[in-house]
Coordinates of C-alpha atoms and ligand atoms in Angstrom, one line a residue:
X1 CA 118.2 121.9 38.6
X2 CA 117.8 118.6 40.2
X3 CA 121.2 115.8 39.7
X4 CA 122.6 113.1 41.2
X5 CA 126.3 113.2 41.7
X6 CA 129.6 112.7 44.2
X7 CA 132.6 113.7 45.7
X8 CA 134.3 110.7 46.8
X9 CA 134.4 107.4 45.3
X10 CA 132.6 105.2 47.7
X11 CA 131.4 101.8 48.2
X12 CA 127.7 101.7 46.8
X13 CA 126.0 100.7 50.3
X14 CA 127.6 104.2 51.4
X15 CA 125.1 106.3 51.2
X16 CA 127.4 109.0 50.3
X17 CA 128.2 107.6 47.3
X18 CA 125.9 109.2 45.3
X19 CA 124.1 111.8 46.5
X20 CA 121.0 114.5 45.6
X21 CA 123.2 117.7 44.5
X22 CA 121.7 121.2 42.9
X23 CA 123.4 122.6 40.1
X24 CA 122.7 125.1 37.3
X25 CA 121.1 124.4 34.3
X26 CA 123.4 125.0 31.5
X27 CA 122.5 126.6 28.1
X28 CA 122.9 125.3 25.0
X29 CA 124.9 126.5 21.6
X30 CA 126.3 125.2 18.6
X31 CA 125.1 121.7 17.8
X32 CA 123.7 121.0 21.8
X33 CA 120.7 119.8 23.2
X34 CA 119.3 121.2 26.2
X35 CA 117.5 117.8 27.1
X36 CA 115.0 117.5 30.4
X37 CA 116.1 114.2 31.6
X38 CA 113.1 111.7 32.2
X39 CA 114.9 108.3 32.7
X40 CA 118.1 106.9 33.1
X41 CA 119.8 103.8 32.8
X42 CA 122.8 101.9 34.4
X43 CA 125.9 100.5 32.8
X44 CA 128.5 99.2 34.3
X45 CA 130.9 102.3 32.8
X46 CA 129.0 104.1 35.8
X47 CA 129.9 101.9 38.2
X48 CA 133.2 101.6 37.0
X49 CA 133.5 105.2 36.9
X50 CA 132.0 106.2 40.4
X51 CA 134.3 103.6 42.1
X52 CA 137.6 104.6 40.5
X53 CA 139.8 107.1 41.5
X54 CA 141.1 108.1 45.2
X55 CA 140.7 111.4 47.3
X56 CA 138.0 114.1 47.6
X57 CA 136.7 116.1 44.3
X58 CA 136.2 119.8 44.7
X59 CA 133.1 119.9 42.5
X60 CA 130.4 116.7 42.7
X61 CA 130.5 114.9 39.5
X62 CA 127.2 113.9 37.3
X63 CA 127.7 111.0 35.6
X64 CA 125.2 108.6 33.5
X65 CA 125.5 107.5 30.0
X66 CA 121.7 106.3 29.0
X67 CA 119.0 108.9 29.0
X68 CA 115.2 109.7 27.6
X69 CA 113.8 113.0 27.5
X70 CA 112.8 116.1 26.0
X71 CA 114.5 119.2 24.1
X72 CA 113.5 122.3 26.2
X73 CA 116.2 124.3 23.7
X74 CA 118.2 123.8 21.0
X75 CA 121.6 125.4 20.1
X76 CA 122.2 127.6 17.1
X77 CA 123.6 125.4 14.6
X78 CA 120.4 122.5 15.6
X79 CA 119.1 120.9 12.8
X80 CA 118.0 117.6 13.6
X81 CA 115.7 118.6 16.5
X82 CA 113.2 121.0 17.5
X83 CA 111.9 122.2 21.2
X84 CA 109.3 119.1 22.8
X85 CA 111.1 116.5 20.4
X86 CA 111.0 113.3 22.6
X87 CA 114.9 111.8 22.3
X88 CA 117.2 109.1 23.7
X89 CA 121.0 108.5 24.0
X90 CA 124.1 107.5 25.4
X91 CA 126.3 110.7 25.3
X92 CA 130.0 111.6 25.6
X93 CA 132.7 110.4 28.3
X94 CA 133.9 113.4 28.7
X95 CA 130.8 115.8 29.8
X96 CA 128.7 115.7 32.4
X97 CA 126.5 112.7 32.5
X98 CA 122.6 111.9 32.3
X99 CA 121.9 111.9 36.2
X100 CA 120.3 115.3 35.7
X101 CA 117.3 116.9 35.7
X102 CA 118.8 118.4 32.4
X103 CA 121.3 117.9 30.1
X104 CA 123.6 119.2 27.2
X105 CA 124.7 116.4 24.3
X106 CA 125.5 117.0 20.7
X107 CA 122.4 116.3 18.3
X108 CA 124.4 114.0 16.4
X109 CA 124.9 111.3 19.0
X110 CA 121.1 111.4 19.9
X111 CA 117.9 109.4 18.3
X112 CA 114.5 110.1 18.3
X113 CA 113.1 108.1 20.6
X114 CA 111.2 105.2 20.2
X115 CA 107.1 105.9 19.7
X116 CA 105.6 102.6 20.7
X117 CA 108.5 102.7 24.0
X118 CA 107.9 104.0 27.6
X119 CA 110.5 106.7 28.7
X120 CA 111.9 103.5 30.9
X121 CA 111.9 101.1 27.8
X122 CA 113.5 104.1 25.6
X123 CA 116.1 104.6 28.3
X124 CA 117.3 101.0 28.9
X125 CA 118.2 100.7 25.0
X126 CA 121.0 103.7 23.7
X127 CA 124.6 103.0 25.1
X128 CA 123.8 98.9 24.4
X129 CA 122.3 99.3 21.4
X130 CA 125.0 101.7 20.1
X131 CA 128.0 99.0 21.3
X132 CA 125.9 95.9 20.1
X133 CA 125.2 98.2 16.4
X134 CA 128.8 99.2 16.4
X135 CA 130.5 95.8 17.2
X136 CA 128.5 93.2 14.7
X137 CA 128.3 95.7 11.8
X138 CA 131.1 98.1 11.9
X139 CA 133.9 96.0 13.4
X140 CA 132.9 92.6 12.4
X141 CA 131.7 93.9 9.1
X142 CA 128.3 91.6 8.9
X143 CA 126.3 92.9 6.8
X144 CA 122.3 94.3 7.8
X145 CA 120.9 93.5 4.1
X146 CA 122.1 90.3 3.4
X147 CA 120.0 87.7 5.5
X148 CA 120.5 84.7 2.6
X149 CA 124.4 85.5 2.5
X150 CA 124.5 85.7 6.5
X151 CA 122.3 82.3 7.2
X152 CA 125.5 80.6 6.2
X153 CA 127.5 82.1 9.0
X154 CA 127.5 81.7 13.0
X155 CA 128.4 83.8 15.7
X156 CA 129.3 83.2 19.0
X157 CA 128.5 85.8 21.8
X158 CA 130.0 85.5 24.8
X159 CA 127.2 87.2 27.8
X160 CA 124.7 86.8 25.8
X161 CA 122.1 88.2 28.7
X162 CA 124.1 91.2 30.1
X163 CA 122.7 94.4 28.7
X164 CA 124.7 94.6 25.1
X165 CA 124.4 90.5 24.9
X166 CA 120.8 91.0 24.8
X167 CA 120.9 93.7 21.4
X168 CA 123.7 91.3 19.9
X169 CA 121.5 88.3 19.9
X170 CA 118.7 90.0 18.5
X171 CA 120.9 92.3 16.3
X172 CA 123.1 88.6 15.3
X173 CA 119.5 87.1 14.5
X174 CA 117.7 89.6 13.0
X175 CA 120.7 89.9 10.1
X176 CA 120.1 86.3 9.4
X177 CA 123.2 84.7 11.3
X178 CA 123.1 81.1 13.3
X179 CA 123.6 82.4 16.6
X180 CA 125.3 80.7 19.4
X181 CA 125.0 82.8 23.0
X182 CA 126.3 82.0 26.0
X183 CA 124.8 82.0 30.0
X184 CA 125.6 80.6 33.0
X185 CA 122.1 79.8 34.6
X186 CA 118.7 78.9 34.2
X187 CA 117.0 82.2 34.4
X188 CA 119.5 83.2 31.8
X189 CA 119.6 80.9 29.3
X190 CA 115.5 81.1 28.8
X191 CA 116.5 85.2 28.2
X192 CA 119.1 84.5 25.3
X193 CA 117.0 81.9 23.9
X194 CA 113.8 83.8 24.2
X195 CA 116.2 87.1 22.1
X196 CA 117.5 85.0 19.3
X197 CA 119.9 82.6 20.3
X198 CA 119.7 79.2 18.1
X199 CA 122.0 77.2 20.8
X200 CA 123.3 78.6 24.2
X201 CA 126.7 77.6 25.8
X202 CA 127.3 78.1 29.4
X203 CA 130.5 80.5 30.1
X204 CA 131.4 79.1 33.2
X205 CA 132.3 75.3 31.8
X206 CA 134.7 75.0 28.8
X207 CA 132.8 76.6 25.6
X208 CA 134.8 74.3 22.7
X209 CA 133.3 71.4 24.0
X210 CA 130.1 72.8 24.0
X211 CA 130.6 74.1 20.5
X212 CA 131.6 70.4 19.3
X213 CA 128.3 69.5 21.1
X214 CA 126.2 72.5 19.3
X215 CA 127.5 70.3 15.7
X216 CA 129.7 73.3 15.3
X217 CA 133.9 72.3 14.6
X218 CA 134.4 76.7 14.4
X219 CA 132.9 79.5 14.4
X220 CA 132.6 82.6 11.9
X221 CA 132.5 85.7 14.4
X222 CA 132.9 86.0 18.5
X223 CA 131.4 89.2 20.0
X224 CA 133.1 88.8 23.3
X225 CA 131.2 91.0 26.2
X226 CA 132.9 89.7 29.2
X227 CA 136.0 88.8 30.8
X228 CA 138.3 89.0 27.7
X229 CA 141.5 87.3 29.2
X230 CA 139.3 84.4 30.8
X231 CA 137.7 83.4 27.7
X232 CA 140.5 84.0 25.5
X233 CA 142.5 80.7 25.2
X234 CA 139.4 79.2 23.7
X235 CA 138.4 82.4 21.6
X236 CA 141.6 81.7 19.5
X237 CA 140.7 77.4 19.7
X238 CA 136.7 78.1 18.0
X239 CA 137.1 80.9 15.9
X240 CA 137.9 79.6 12.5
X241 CA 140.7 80.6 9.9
X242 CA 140.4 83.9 8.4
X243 CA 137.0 84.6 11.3
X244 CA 136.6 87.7 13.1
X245 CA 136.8 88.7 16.6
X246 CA 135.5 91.6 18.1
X247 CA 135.8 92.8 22.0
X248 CA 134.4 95.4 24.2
X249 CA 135.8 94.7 27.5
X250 CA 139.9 95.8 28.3
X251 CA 141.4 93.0 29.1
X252 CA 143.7 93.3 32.9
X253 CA 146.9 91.0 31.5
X254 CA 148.2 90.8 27.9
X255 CA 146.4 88.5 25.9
X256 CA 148.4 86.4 23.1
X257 CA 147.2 88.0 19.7
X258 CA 150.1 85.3 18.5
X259 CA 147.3 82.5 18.9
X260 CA 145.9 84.2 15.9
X261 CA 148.3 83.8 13.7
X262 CA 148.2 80.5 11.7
X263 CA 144.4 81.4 11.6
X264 CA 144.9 84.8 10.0
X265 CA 142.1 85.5 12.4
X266 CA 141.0 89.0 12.8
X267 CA 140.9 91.2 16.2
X268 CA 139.0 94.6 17.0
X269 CA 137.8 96.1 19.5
X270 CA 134.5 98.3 20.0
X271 CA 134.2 101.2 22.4
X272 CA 130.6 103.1 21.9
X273 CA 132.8 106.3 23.0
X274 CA 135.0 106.4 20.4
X275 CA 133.9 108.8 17.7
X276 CA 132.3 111.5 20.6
X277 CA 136.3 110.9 22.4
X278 CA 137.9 111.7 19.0
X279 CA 135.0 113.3 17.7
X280 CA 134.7 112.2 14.2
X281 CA 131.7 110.3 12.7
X282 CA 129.7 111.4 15.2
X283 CA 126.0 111.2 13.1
X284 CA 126.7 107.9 12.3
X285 CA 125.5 107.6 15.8
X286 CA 122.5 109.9 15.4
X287 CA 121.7 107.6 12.4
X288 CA 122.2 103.8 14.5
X289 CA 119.9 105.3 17.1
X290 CA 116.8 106.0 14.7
X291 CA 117.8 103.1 12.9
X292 CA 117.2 100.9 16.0
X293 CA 113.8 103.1 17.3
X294 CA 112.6 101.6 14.1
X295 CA 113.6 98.5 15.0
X296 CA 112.2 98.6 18.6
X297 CA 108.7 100.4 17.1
X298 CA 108.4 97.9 14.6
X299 CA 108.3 95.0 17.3
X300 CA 111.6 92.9 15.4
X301 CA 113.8 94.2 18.5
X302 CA 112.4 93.6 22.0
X303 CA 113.6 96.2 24.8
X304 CA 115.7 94.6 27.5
X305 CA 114.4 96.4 30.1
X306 CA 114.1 94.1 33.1
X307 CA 113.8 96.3 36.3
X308 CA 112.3 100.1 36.8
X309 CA 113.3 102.0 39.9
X310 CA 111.1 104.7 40.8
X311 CA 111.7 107.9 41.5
X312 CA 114.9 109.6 40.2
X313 CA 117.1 110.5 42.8
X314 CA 120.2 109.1 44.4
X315 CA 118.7 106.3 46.4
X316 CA 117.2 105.0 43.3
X317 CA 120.2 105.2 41.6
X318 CA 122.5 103.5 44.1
X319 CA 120.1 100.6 44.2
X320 CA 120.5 100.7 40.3
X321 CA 124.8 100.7 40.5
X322 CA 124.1 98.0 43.4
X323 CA 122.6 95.8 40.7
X324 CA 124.9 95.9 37.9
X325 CA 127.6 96.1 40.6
X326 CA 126.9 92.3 41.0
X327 CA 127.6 91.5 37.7
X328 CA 124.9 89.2 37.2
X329 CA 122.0 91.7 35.1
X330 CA 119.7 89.9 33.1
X331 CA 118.8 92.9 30.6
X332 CA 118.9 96.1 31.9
X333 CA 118.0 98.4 35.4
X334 CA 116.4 102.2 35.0
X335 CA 115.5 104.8 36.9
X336 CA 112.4 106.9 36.0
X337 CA 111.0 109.7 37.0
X338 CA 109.7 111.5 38.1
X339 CA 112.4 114.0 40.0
X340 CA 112.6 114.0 43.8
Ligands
LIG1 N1 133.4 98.9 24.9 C1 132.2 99.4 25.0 O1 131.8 100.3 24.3 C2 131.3 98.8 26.1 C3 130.0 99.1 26.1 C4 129.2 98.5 27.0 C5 129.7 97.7 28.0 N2 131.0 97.4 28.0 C6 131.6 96.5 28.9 O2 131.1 95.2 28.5 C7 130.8 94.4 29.6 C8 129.4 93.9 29.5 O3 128.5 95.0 29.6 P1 127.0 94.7 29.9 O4 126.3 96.0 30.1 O5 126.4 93.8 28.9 O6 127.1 94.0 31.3 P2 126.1 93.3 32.3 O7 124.7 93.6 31.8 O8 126.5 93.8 33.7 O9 126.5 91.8 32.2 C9 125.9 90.9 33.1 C10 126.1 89.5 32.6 O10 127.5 89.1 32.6 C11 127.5 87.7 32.6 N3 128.8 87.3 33.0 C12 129.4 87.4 34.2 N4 130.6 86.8 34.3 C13 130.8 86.3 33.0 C14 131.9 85.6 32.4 N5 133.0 85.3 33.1 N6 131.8 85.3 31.1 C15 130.7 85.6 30.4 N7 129.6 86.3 30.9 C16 129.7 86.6 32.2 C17 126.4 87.3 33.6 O11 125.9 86.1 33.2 P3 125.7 85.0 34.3 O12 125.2 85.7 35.6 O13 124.6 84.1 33.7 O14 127.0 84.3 34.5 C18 125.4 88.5 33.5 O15 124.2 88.1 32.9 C19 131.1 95.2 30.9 O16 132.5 95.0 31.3 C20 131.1 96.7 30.3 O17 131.9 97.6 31.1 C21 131.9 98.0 27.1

């Protein structure tokens, strides 16, 4: 089968730093999907991933953690899927990724994908989805079903346009909260107000000022998406006593948890590869994604997609890591198909 992989971890305008590779196509037992791959999308785990590490592998590595497609075969103890089922997820860390022609991942991480969606819209949506899901209504324990409860309630969302920014402000609006979001620039500002943002902050001035300026003396939640040790100093200044915090992005020096205290404010963190890592809850993740194909079907979630690369091979995808490698994505970057 056709993939996209590499063997040394290059600078993207390398153009050995992803390259075409052949490979067998595996088989599938127990609870796997064989999946033919028909899209892909581009988080900045890949980038992350290709670029870290030193030396020369002895076997290319396939990464990719955002896929559509079809089951071509299912594994013995399948129950969830049958053979031309159209599906979409983000997968597991630790097995080869989505930047194949086809690919093995556990039916209980995977969602039927979205009818009304192209196989580019499907793909842009899973590992986002699953983190912006995960975050507001697992770690910060908002409720979905409680819109009239919620409406008294803001959030703040720091990268409010990135790719999970863009399901959080939706997500945020659609359970009822007041949603502040934050972006740096013209272009990105219309995209968080156009996906649910009430008021919109911009990260690169001082937010609390802002936040005075929105009417607002606190907030409720933060969903922080970006630069955790940056913004934390005035994470700990809006978020109000007893509020919630969640973050999905490490932070590089300690960050002072004591700032929290007098507040009895509450901190978690949200990593979408948590339960496939550990391996426990893992069709609660099965269950988000047709939860949100729903969603997305039903028109009260938009896709993010923002930019299709055509076809899928490695020069497509380094233009794809190029663009989330700048760090400025509005919504998300995919590569479709078909194989070349
Ligand atoms: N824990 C998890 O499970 C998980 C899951 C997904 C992603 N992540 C991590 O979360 C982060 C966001 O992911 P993503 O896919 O949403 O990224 P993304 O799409 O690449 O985010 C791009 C956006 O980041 C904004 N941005 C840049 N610098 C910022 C700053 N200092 N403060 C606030 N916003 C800033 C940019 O806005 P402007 O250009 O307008 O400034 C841009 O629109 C990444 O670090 C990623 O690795 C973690």
């Amino acid at each position: 089968m056709k993939a996209i992989g590499y063997t040394q971890h290059l600078p993207i305008s390398d153009p050995r730093s992803l390259v075409d590779i052949t490979l067998a196509k595996p088989t599938p037992t127990g609870h796997d999907l064989l999946v033919n791959v028909k899209a892909v999308s581009v988080n900045p785990v890949d980038t992350g991933t290709r670029r870290a590490g030193h030396g020369t592998l002895a076997q290319p590595k396939v990464i990719g953690w955002d896929a559509v497609g079809t089951v071509t075969q299912v594994g013995s103890a399948v129950t969830r899927f049958h053979v031309g089922d159209r599906v979409y997820y983000a997968g597991n860390y630790k097995r080869p990724g989505s930047d194949a022609e086809y690919q093995l991942v556990d039916e209980r991480i995977v969602g039927h994908a979205p009818k009304q969606l192209t196989d580019a819209e499907a793909a842009a949506m899973p590992l986002t989805s699953l983190t912006a899901w995960e975050a507001l209504f697992e770690k910060l324990h908002i409720a979905t079903d409680q819109p009239d409860q919620n409406a008294n309630h803001s959030i703040l969302i720091i990268n409010g346009s990135g790719g999970v920014g863009s399901v959080a402000t939706q997500l945020a609006h659609w359970a009822g909260l007041q949603v502040l979001a934050t972006a740096s620039r013209p272009e990105s500002q219309q995209w968080v107000r156009a996906h649910g943002a009430d008021h919109v902050l911009n990260h690169r001035q001082p937010l609390p000022a802002q936040l005075h300026q929105a009417g607002y003396r606190y907030v409720d939640y933060i969903l922080n998406l970006s630069h955790l040790d940056e913004h934390w100093p005035e994470i700990a200044e809006m978020i109000r006593p007893d509020g919630w915090i969640a973050a999905i992005t490490e932070n590089r020096r300690g960050i002072d948890l004591q700032k929290l205290t007098k507040k009895r404010a509450t901190f978690a963190w949200e990593w979408m590869y948590s339960k496939s890592w550990y391996g426990y809850d893992l069709d609660s993740q099965g269950a988000i994604l047709d939860r949100m194909a729903a969603l997305l079907a039903a028109g009260t979630i938009q896709c993010t997609l923002t930019k299709t690369i055509t076809p899928l091979n490695a020069a497509s995808l380094r233009q794809a890591h190029a663009l989330v490698e700048s760090g400025h994505m509005i919504g998300k970057v995919v590569v479709s198909g078909p194989w070349a």
